[in-house]
Short mmCIF file of C-alpha atoms and ligand atoms in Angstrom, two decimals:
data_model
loop_
_atom_site.label_atom_id
_atom_site.label_comp_id
_atom_site.label_asym_id
_atom_site.label_seq_id
_atom_site.Cartn_x
_atom_site.Cartn_y
_atom_site.Cartn_z
CA MET A 1 -0.04 -0.20 0.05
CA GLN A 2 1.46 3.38 -0.57
CA ASN A 3 2.02 5.81 1.88
CA THR A 4 2.83 8.76 0.14
CA THR A 5 1.02 11.69 -1.14
CA MET A 6 -0.85 10.79 -4.29
CA LEU A 7 -0.64 14.05 -6.16
CA LYS A 8 2.10 15.42 -7.33
CA GLU A 9 4.34 18.08 -5.46
CA ASP A 10 2.78 21.58 -5.45
CA SER A 11 -0.69 20.58 -6.37
CA LEU A 12 -2.13 22.38 -3.81
CA ARG A 13 0.09 25.48 -4.19
CA GLY A 14 -2.12 28.64 -3.63
CA LYS A 15 -4.41 26.96 -1.35
CA ILE A 16 -5.25 28.49 2.08
CA ILE A 17 -6.97 25.65 3.93
CA ILE A 18 -8.68 26.16 6.91
CA VAL A 19 -9.01 22.54 9.08
CA THR A 20 -11.35 22.51 11.89
CA GLY A 21 -10.26 20.10 14.85
CA GLY A 22 -7.18 20.11 12.65
CA GLY A 23 -4.99 19.69 16.07
CA THR A 24 -5.42 15.68 16.20
CA GLY A 25 -6.42 12.87 14.51
CA LEU A 26 -7.63 12.61 11.12
CA GLY A 27 -7.86 16.38 10.88
CA ARG A 28 -4.06 16.85 11.83
CA SER A 29 -3.01 13.91 8.99
CA MET A 30 -5.04 15.63 6.29
CA ALA A 31 -3.29 19.01 7.32
CA LYS A 32 0.13 17.19 7.02
CA SER A 33 -0.64 15.88 3.56
CA PHE A 34 -1.72 19.34 2.56
CA LEU A 35 0.93 20.82 3.50
CA HIS A 36 3.44 18.44 1.84
CA LEU A 37 1.59 19.20 -1.61
CA GLY A 38 2.33 22.97 -0.94
CA ALA A 39 -1.09 24.32 0.73
CA LYS A 40 -0.72 26.84 3.57
CA VAL A 41 -3.24 25.69 6.65
CA VAL A 42 -4.99 26.86 9.61
CA ILE A 43 -5.51 24.41 12.43
CA THR A 44 -8.24 25.67 14.77
CA SER A 45 -10.07 23.74 17.58
CA ARG A 46 -10.81 24.44 21.20
CA LYS A 47 -7.74 23.54 23.00
CA GLU A 48 -4.49 26.51 22.37
CA GLU A 49 -2.06 24.03 23.61
CA VAL A 50 -2.69 21.14 21.32
CA LEU A 51 -3.03 23.58 18.32
CA LYS A 52 0.46 24.87 19.08
CA LYS A 53 2.15 22.23 19.65
CA THR A 54 0.30 20.19 16.77
CA SER A 55 1.44 23.09 14.15
CA GLU A 56 4.91 22.97 15.76
CA GLU A 57 5.25 19.79 15.05
CA LEU A 58 3.88 20.01 11.35
CA ALA A 59 5.86 22.71 10.48
CA ASN A 60 9.04 20.73 11.18
CA GLU A 61 7.79 17.45 9.50
CA THR A 62 6.67 19.29 6.34
CA LYS A 63 8.40 22.69 6.11
CA GLY A 64 5.17 24.14 5.49
CA GLU A 65 3.40 27.00 7.11
CA VAL A 66 0.82 26.34 9.64
CA LEU A 67 -1.39 28.92 11.50
CA PRO A 68 -3.01 27.45 14.95
CA VAL A 69 -6.23 29.62 15.94
CA LYS A 70 -8.58 28.75 18.99
CA CYS A 71 -11.79 28.44 17.55
CA ASP A 72 -14.84 26.89 19.05
CA VAL A 73 -17.33 26.20 15.82
CA ARG A 74 -20.23 26.37 17.89
CA ASN A 75 -19.82 30.43 18.23
CA TYR A 76 -20.17 31.92 14.96
CA GLU A 77 -18.43 35.49 16.36
CA GLU A 78 -15.52 33.30 17.11
CA ILE A 79 -15.45 31.89 13.42
CA GLU A 80 -15.85 35.60 12.31
CA ALA A 81 -12.73 36.28 14.27
CA MET A 82 -10.68 33.44 13.57
CA MET A 83 -11.28 33.92 9.69
CA LYS A 84 -10.23 37.61 10.17
CA THR A 85 -6.87 36.69 11.77
CA VAL A 86 -6.31 34.14 8.66
CA ILE A 87 -7.08 36.97 6.73
CA ASN A 88 -4.61 39.16 8.09
CA LYS A 89 -2.00 36.67 8.26
CA PHE A 90 -2.23 34.58 4.58
CA GLY A 91 -4.42 37.68 2.66
CA SER A 92 -7.36 35.43 2.27
CA PHE A 93 -8.32 31.74 2.28
CA ASN A 94 -10.04 29.56 -0.41
CA VAL A 95 -10.45 26.07 1.11
CA LEU A 96 -12.88 24.93 4.53
CA LEU A 97 -12.38 21.50 5.98
CA ASN A 98 -15.07 20.81 8.27
CA ASN A 99 -13.51 18.13 10.24
CA ALA A 100 -14.32 19.00 14.06
CA ALA A 101 -17.01 16.82 15.82
CA GLY A 102 -18.06 15.31 19.19
CA ASN A 103 -19.26 12.00 19.65
CA PHE A 104 -20.09 9.25 22.03
CA ILE A 105 -22.02 5.87 22.03
CA SER A 106 -24.90 5.79 24.48
CA PRO A 107 -28.39 4.19 24.03
CA THR A 108 -30.31 7.13 23.27
CA GLU A 109 -32.66 6.83 26.15
CA ARG A 110 -30.04 7.55 28.70
CA LEU A 111 -28.94 10.70 27.06
CA SER A 112 -30.17 14.43 28.38
CA HIS A 113 -31.21 16.69 25.99
CA ARG A 114 -28.09 18.62 26.88
CA ALA A 115 -25.99 16.03 25.24
CA PHE A 116 -27.81 15.53 22.57
CA ASP A 117 -27.66 19.41 22.33
CA THR A 118 -23.82 18.95 22.73
CA VAL A 119 -23.09 16.58 19.70
CA VAL A 120 -25.23 18.05 17.20
CA ASP A 121 -24.04 21.87 17.65
CA ILE A 122 -20.71 20.68 17.41
CA VAL A 123 -21.20 18.33 14.20
CA LEU A 124 -24.16 20.47 12.30
CA LYS A 125 -24.51 23.84 13.89
CA GLY A 126 -20.44 23.92 13.72
CA SER A 127 -20.39 23.23 10.50
CA TYR A 128 -22.96 25.28 9.06
CA ASN A 129 -21.57 28.24 10.78
CA CYS A 130 -18.35 27.86 8.87
CA THR A 131 -19.73 27.32 5.65
CA LEU A 132 -21.71 30.37 6.03
CA ALA A 133 -18.98 32.46 7.26
CA ALA A 134 -16.63 31.21 4.50
CA GLY A 135 -19.36 31.59 1.51
CA LYS A 136 -20.22 35.43 2.52
CA TYR A 137 -16.66 36.24 2.30
CA TRP A 138 -16.27 34.20 -1.02
CA ILE A 139 -19.06 35.41 -2.85
CA LYS A 140 -18.29 38.92 -1.64
CA GLU A 141 -14.70 38.86 -2.64
CA LYS A 142 -15.62 36.52 -5.72
CA ILE A 143 -13.29 33.76 -4.93
CA ASN A 144 -13.95 30.68 -5.99
CA GLY A 145 -14.00 28.67 -2.84
CA SER A 146 -14.45 24.85 -1.65
CA VAL A 147 -15.83 23.11 1.23
CA LEU A 148 -14.86 19.65 1.90
CA SER A 149 -17.24 18.16 5.07
CA ILE A 150 -16.06 14.63 7.24
CA VAL A 151 -19.32 12.82 7.74
CA ALA A 152 -20.11 9.17 7.89
CA PRO A 153 -21.74 6.33 6.24
CA TYR A 154 -24.56 6.29 8.98
CA ALA A 155 -25.26 10.02 7.63
CA PHE A 156 -27.12 8.39 4.84
CA THR A 157 -27.73 4.65 6.41
CA GLY A 158 -28.39 6.08 10.10
CA SER A 159 -27.34 4.22 13.08
CA GLY A 160 -28.42 3.44 16.49
CA TYR A 161 -26.25 3.97 19.58
CA VAL A 162 -24.70 7.25 17.77
CA VAL A 163 -28.27 9.00 17.03
CA PRO A 164 -27.07 12.87 17.84
CA SER A 165 -24.15 12.42 15.79
CA ALA A 166 -26.12 10.38 13.16
CA CYS A 167 -28.71 13.62 12.67
CA GLY A 168 -25.73 16.00 12.92
CA LYS A 169 -23.83 14.03 9.81
CA ALA A 170 -27.22 13.61 8.18
CA GLY A 171 -27.29 17.61 8.34
CA VAL A 172 -24.37 18.13 7.15
CA LEU A 173 -24.79 16.37 4.21
CA ALA A 174 -27.77 18.10 3.32
CA LEU A 175 -26.44 21.21 3.80
CA THR A 176 -23.60 19.85 1.20
CA GLN A 177 -26.11 18.51 -1.56
CA SER A 178 -28.16 21.87 -1.36
CA LEU A 179 -25.48 24.68 -1.04
CA ALA A 180 -23.36 22.86 -3.74
CA ALA A 181 -26.56 23.15 -6.17
CA GLU A 182 -27.54 26.83 -4.58
CA TRP A 183 -23.50 28.15 -4.66
CA GLY A 184 -22.65 26.42 -7.82
CA LYS A 185 -23.41 29.92 -9.57
CA TYR A 186 -20.79 31.40 -7.62
CA LYS A 187 -18.36 28.68 -8.53
CA ILE A 188 -18.33 27.52 -4.81
CA ARG A 189 -17.85 23.81 -4.70
CA LEU A 190 -19.21 21.59 -1.60
CA ASN A 191 -18.00 17.67 -0.94
CA ALA A 192 -18.28 15.27 1.73
CA ILE A 193 -16.55 12.60 2.65
CA SER A 194 -17.84 9.23 4.78
CA PRO A 195 -15.10 7.81 6.21
CA GLY A 196 -15.29 4.03 8.00
CA PRO A 197 -13.03 3.23 11.06
CA PHE A 198 -10.05 5.05 10.98
CA PRO A 199 -8.07 4.55 14.42
CA SER A 200 -7.96 8.07 16.13
CA GLU A 201 -7.91 8.67 19.84
CA GLY A 202 -10.66 10.83 19.79
CA ALA A 203 -12.72 8.55 18.14
CA TRP A 204 -11.81 5.42 19.72
CA SER A 205 -11.97 6.79 22.99
CA ARG A 206 -15.71 7.28 22.80
CA LEU A 207 -16.61 4.84 20.55
CA MET A 208 -14.77 1.46 21.26
CA PRO A 209 -13.72 2.29 25.05
CA GLY A 210 -12.51 -0.27 27.43
CA GLU A 211 -13.59 -4.18 26.22
CA LEU A 212 -15.59 -3.22 23.39
CA MET A 213 -12.70 -2.53 21.11
CA LYS A 214 -12.56 -6.29 21.50
CA LYS A 215 -16.25 -7.00 21.46
CA PHE A 216 -16.84 -5.18 18.09
CA ASP A 217 -13.60 -5.64 16.31
CA PRO A 218 -14.42 -2.32 13.46
CA ALA A 219 -12.00 -4.23 10.94
CA LYS A 220 -14.30 -7.23 10.87
CA ALA A 221 -17.08 -4.95 10.17
CA THR A 222 -15.26 -4.16 6.92
CA ALA A 223 -15.36 -6.07 3.18
CA LEU A 224 -11.84 -5.55 3.64
CA ASN A 225 -11.50 -6.82 6.93
CA ARG A 226 -9.07 -4.28 8.13
CA LEU A 227 -8.88 -0.48 9.39
CA GLY A 228 -8.34 2.69 6.80
CA GLU A 229 -5.00 3.96 6.99
CA HIS A 230 -4.95 8.11 8.02
CA HIS A 231 -2.94 8.18 4.48
CA GLU A 232 -5.93 6.73 2.57
CA LEU A 233 -8.19 9.74 3.48
CA ALA A 234 -5.45 12.21 3.34
CA ASN A 235 -5.31 11.43 -0.39
CA LEU A 236 -8.97 11.50 -1.12
CA ALA A 237 -9.33 15.04 1.03
CA SER A 238 -6.19 16.29 -0.81
CA TYR A 239 -7.80 15.50 -4.35
CA LEU A 240 -11.21 17.03 -3.34
CA VAL A 241 -9.85 20.48 -2.26
CA SER A 242 -7.44 20.29 -5.42
CA ASP A 243 -8.40 21.54 -8.64
CA TYR A 244 -8.26 18.06 -10.37
CA SER A 245 -11.40 17.51 -8.61
CA SER A 246 -13.02 21.04 -10.19
CA TYR A 247 -16.10 19.27 -11.51
CA VAL A 248 -17.11 17.36 -8.64
CA THR A 249 -19.24 19.00 -6.43
CA GLY A 250 -22.58 17.58 -3.94
CA GLU A 251 -20.54 14.69 -4.11
CA ASN A 252 -20.24 12.09 -0.77
CA VAL A 253 -17.44 9.89 -1.17
CA VAL A 254 -17.55 6.83 0.79
CA ILE A 255 -14.17 5.27 1.81
CA ASP A 256 -14.95 2.36 4.42
CA GLY A 257 -13.41 -0.73 3.04
CA GLY A 258 -16.93 -1.56 2.10
CA MET A 259 -18.02 -1.66 5.70
CA TRP A 260 -21.83 -0.30 5.10
CA LEU A 261 -22.41 -2.45 2.26
CA LYS A 262 -21.49 -5.41 4.14
CA GLY A 263 -23.86 -4.36 6.99
CA ALA A 264 -26.74 -3.76 4.52
CA GLY A 265 -26.72 -6.71 2.22
CA GLN A 266 -29.24 -9.28 3.87
CA PHE A 267 -27.14 -12.47 3.04
CA ASN A 268 -23.57 -11.09 3.86
CA LEU A 269 -23.71 -13.07 7.24
CA CYS A 270 -23.37 -16.18 5.23
CA GLU A 271 -19.46 -15.72 5.62
CA MET A 272 -20.14 -16.87 9.37
CA ILE A 273 -21.16 -20.26 7.15
CA PRO A 274 -17.99 -22.72 7.87
CA PRO A 275 -17.04 -24.08 4.27
CA GLU A 276 -17.82 -27.44 5.11
CA MET A 277 -21.44 -26.67 5.55
CA TRP A 278 -21.93 -25.48 2.14
CA ASP A 279 -22.02 -29.38 1.01
CA ALA A 280 -25.02 -29.63 3.05
CA ILE A 281 -26.89 -26.49 2.33
CA GLU A 282 -26.13 -27.29 -1.48
CA GLN A 283 -28.09 -30.51 -1.17
CA LEU A 284 -30.57 -28.72 0.19
CA THR A 285 -31.19 -25.65 -2.20
CA ARG A 286 -30.94 -28.39 -4.82
CA LYS A 287 -33.92 -30.20 -3.17
CA GLY A 288 -35.85 -27.01 -3.25
CA LYS A 289 -35.78 -26.86 -6.80
CA SER A 290 -38.31 -30.01 -7.08
CA SER A 291 -41.06 -28.72 -4.38
C1 HXC B 301 -23.66 10.46 28.03
C2 HXC B 301 -22.62 12.47 28.11
C3 HXC B 301 -21.36 11.66 27.70
C4 HXC B 301 -21.43 10.12 27.83
C5 HXC B 301 -21.06 13.59 27.96
N1 HXC B 301 -22.26 13.58 28.13
N2 HXC B 301 -20.52 12.78 27.52
N3 HXC B 301 -23.96 11.76 28.40
N4 HXC B 301 -22.49 9.68 27.88
N5 HXC B 301 -20.36 9.48 27.30
C6 HXC B 301 -23.20 14.66 28.54
C7 HXC B 301 -22.64 15.51 29.74
O1 HXC B 301 -23.06 15.10 31.04
C8 HXC B 301 -23.61 16.68 29.46
O2 HXC B 301 -25.23 16.57 30.01
C9 HXC B 301 -23.32 16.89 27.87
O3 HXC B 301 -23.00 15.71 27.47
C10 HXC B 301 -22.32 17.81 27.59
O4 HXC B 301 -21.16 17.25 28.16
P1 HXC B 301 -19.45 18.09 28.37
O5 HXC B 301 -18.72 17.16 28.62
O6 HXC B 301 -19.98 19.16 29.47
O7 HXC B 301 -19.61 18.70 26.93
P2 HXC B 301 -18.27 19.08 26.46
O8 HXC B 301 -17.16 19.39 27.07
O9 HXC B 301 -18.27 20.32 25.08
O10 HXC B 301 -17.31 17.91 25.28
C11 HXC B 301 -17.96 17.44 24.44
C12 HXC B 301 -18.13 15.94 24.44
C13 HXC B 301 -16.64 15.44 24.49
C14 HXC B 301 -18.94 15.67 22.71
C15 HXC B 301 -18.93 15.22 25.28
O11 HXC B 301 -16.13 14.06 24.35
C16 HXC B 301 -15.76 16.05 23.20
O12 HXC B 301 -15.13 17.11 23.32
N6 HXC B 301 -15.36 15.32 22.17
C17 HXC B 301 -14.47 16.07 21.17
C18 HXC B 301 -14.12 15.12 20.31
C19 HXC B 301 -14.66 13.66 19.88
O13 HXC B 301 -15.75 13.56 20.26
N7 HXC B 301 -14.12 13.15 19.17
C20 HXC B 301 -14.53 11.91 18.24
C21 HXC B 301 -15.15 12.04 17.13
S1 HXC B 301 -15.12 10.84 16.27
P3 HXC B 301 -25.69 17.06 31.04
O14 HXC B 301 -27.00 16.97 31.14
O15 HXC B 301 -24.97 16.43 32.20
O16 HXC B 301 -25.35 18.32 31.40
C22 HXC B 301 -16.78 10.45 14.95
C23 HXC B 301 -16.62 9.31 14.59
C24 HXC B 301 -18.18 8.89 13.55
O17 HXC B 301 -17.62 11.18 15.06
C25 HXC B 301 -18.21 7.84 12.85
C26 HXC B 301 -17.42 6.47 13.21
C27 HXC B 301 -17.37 5.30 11.99
P1 NAP B 302 -11.03 13.42 16.99
O1 NAP B 302 -9.34 13.60 16.87
O2 NAP B 302 -11.61 13.68 18.12
O3 NAP B 302 -11.12 15.10 16.30
C1 NAP B 302 -12.14 15.80 16.68
C2 NAP B 302 -11.95 17.62 16.67
O4 NAP B 302 -12.92 18.23 16.59
C3 NAP B 302 -10.65 17.29 17.72
O5 NAP B 302 -9.56 18.12 17.24
C4 NAP B 302 -11.43 18.39 18.45
O6 NAP B 302 -10.68 19.58 19.16
C5 NAP B 302 -12.31 18.99 17.84
N1 NAP B 302 -13.62 19.90 18.21
C6 NAP B 302 -14.24 19.26 19.08
N2 NAP B 302 -15.25 20.46 19.23
C7 NAP B 302 -14.90 21.31 18.66
C8 NAP B 302 -15.38 22.68 18.83
N3 NAP B 302 -16.70 23.14 19.39
N4 NAP B 302 -15.06 23.39 18.32
C9 NAP B 302 -14.19 23.31 17.34
N5 NAP B 302 -13.33 22.13 17.23
C10 NAP B 302 -13.91 20.95 17.92
O7 NAP B 302 -11.51 12.33 16.34
P2 NAP B 302 -11.42 12.04 14.62
O8 NAP B 302 -11.63 10.37 14.50
O9 NAP B 302 -9.88 12.49 14.12
O10 NAP B 302 -12.50 12.93 13.82
C11 NAP B 302 -12.42 13.52 12.75
C12 NAP B 302 -13.73 13.55 11.83
O11 NAP B 302 -13.77 12.44 11.50
C13 NAP B 302 -14.68 13.89 12.48
O12 NAP B 302 -15.54 14.75 11.96
C14 NAP B 302 -15.48 12.50 12.82
O13 NAP B 302 -16.88 12.36 13.08
C15 NAP B 302 -14.99 11.85 11.48
N6 NAP B 302 -14.95 10.66 11.29
C16 NAP B 302 -14.11 9.94 11.88
C17 NAP B 302 -13.96 8.32 12.00
C18 NAP B 302 -13.26 7.82 12.72
O14 NAP B 302 -12.88 6.12 12.61
N7 NAP B 302 -11.86 8.06 13.10
C19 NAP B 302 -14.89 7.62 11.24
C20 NAP B 302 -15.68 8.56 10.34
C21 NAP B 302 -15.79 9.93 10.85
P3 NAP B 302 -10.62 20.24 20.69
O15 NAP B 302 -11.46 19.29 21.44
O16 NAP B 302 -9.35 20.78 21.02
O17 NAP B 302 -11.98 21.20 20.20
#
């Protein structure tokens, strides 16, 4: 498997990319690929110390320009202030990556309404806040911007036990498709990525704590029987924010090793049938022909 950037050097030269939640996990990995490809990158989240440390590491690893800016995506004024800081530093920006999220597994009836709000506010409100602020700026300044949002396959399938996240991600997908149609006239593109299981401390600690990881090995839920690797997602994200994808808008690209299809196909559980049982099953199904 290739552990390198797919696009050629300097493919993202001229891009100034804001990555929400860029201090950790998948956001950090995507930011690193963007830097390798020549983009200037802004990483934002609520934790200033984490952002500072990550931006120093990324600058050292890639020799690129990284700007850490503290910003809670739930607060529109903070987003406007963050974007002002970016424009002061880099002169402009032309890509927004909605990556920040909050999530935890729980039976829905155990959640308080505040817990529900907390997740939906980070995921959906955070994404529409950032998208609205960026869009207003791009339309005013006639910038051909692009928004990429990280959702999940359950944005279109739904899923129990992560219901606030599923509601939020479904809303972000609707935002992506709706604005792709509405803002195409401004040459603004909006796309989404639905990742399957990609290991990150943030997701693993909240979705598969303790013994759960052993009970529900997420690798086994995929058709390819393995977890995603960060560079696989980062390559896809790099393509979708680059000009190579200039005719792609309103799209949601699934990168999940066949996870949701495996869960959806009615007979896919037949893989649990041992090979030696198939002879007996075949006899029975052949008999079925004469009945
Ligand atoms: C039930 C919970 C809870 C839990 C918090 N709450 N954790 N309820 N089970 N595990 C409740 C609290 O009791 C409170 O309600 C309300 O939620 C707000 O909690 P706070 O801790 O005050 O919220 P906050 O400090 O804003 O933290 C937000 C957070 C936290 C979402 C709870 O986990 C966080 O900061 N997460 C950010 C990173 C993250 O989640 N990364 C994972 C993304 S993975 P009450 O009623 O008591 O006031 C992902 C993968 C998707 O999205 C797809 C996978 C395939
Ligand atoms: P992560 O490391 O926990 O990333 C979430 C980031 O969001 C953190 O950096 C967090 O930083 C930031 N954040 C949370 N609340 C915020 C707020 N109010 N304002 C600004 N930033 C905030 O987890 P991850 O796995 O990399 O997730 C990244 C994205 O991928 C998320 O959209 C997630 O839903 C999606 N995803 C992940 C997987 C997976 O398998 N890992 C699968 C499908 C989709 P602070 O705490 O510092 O604010």
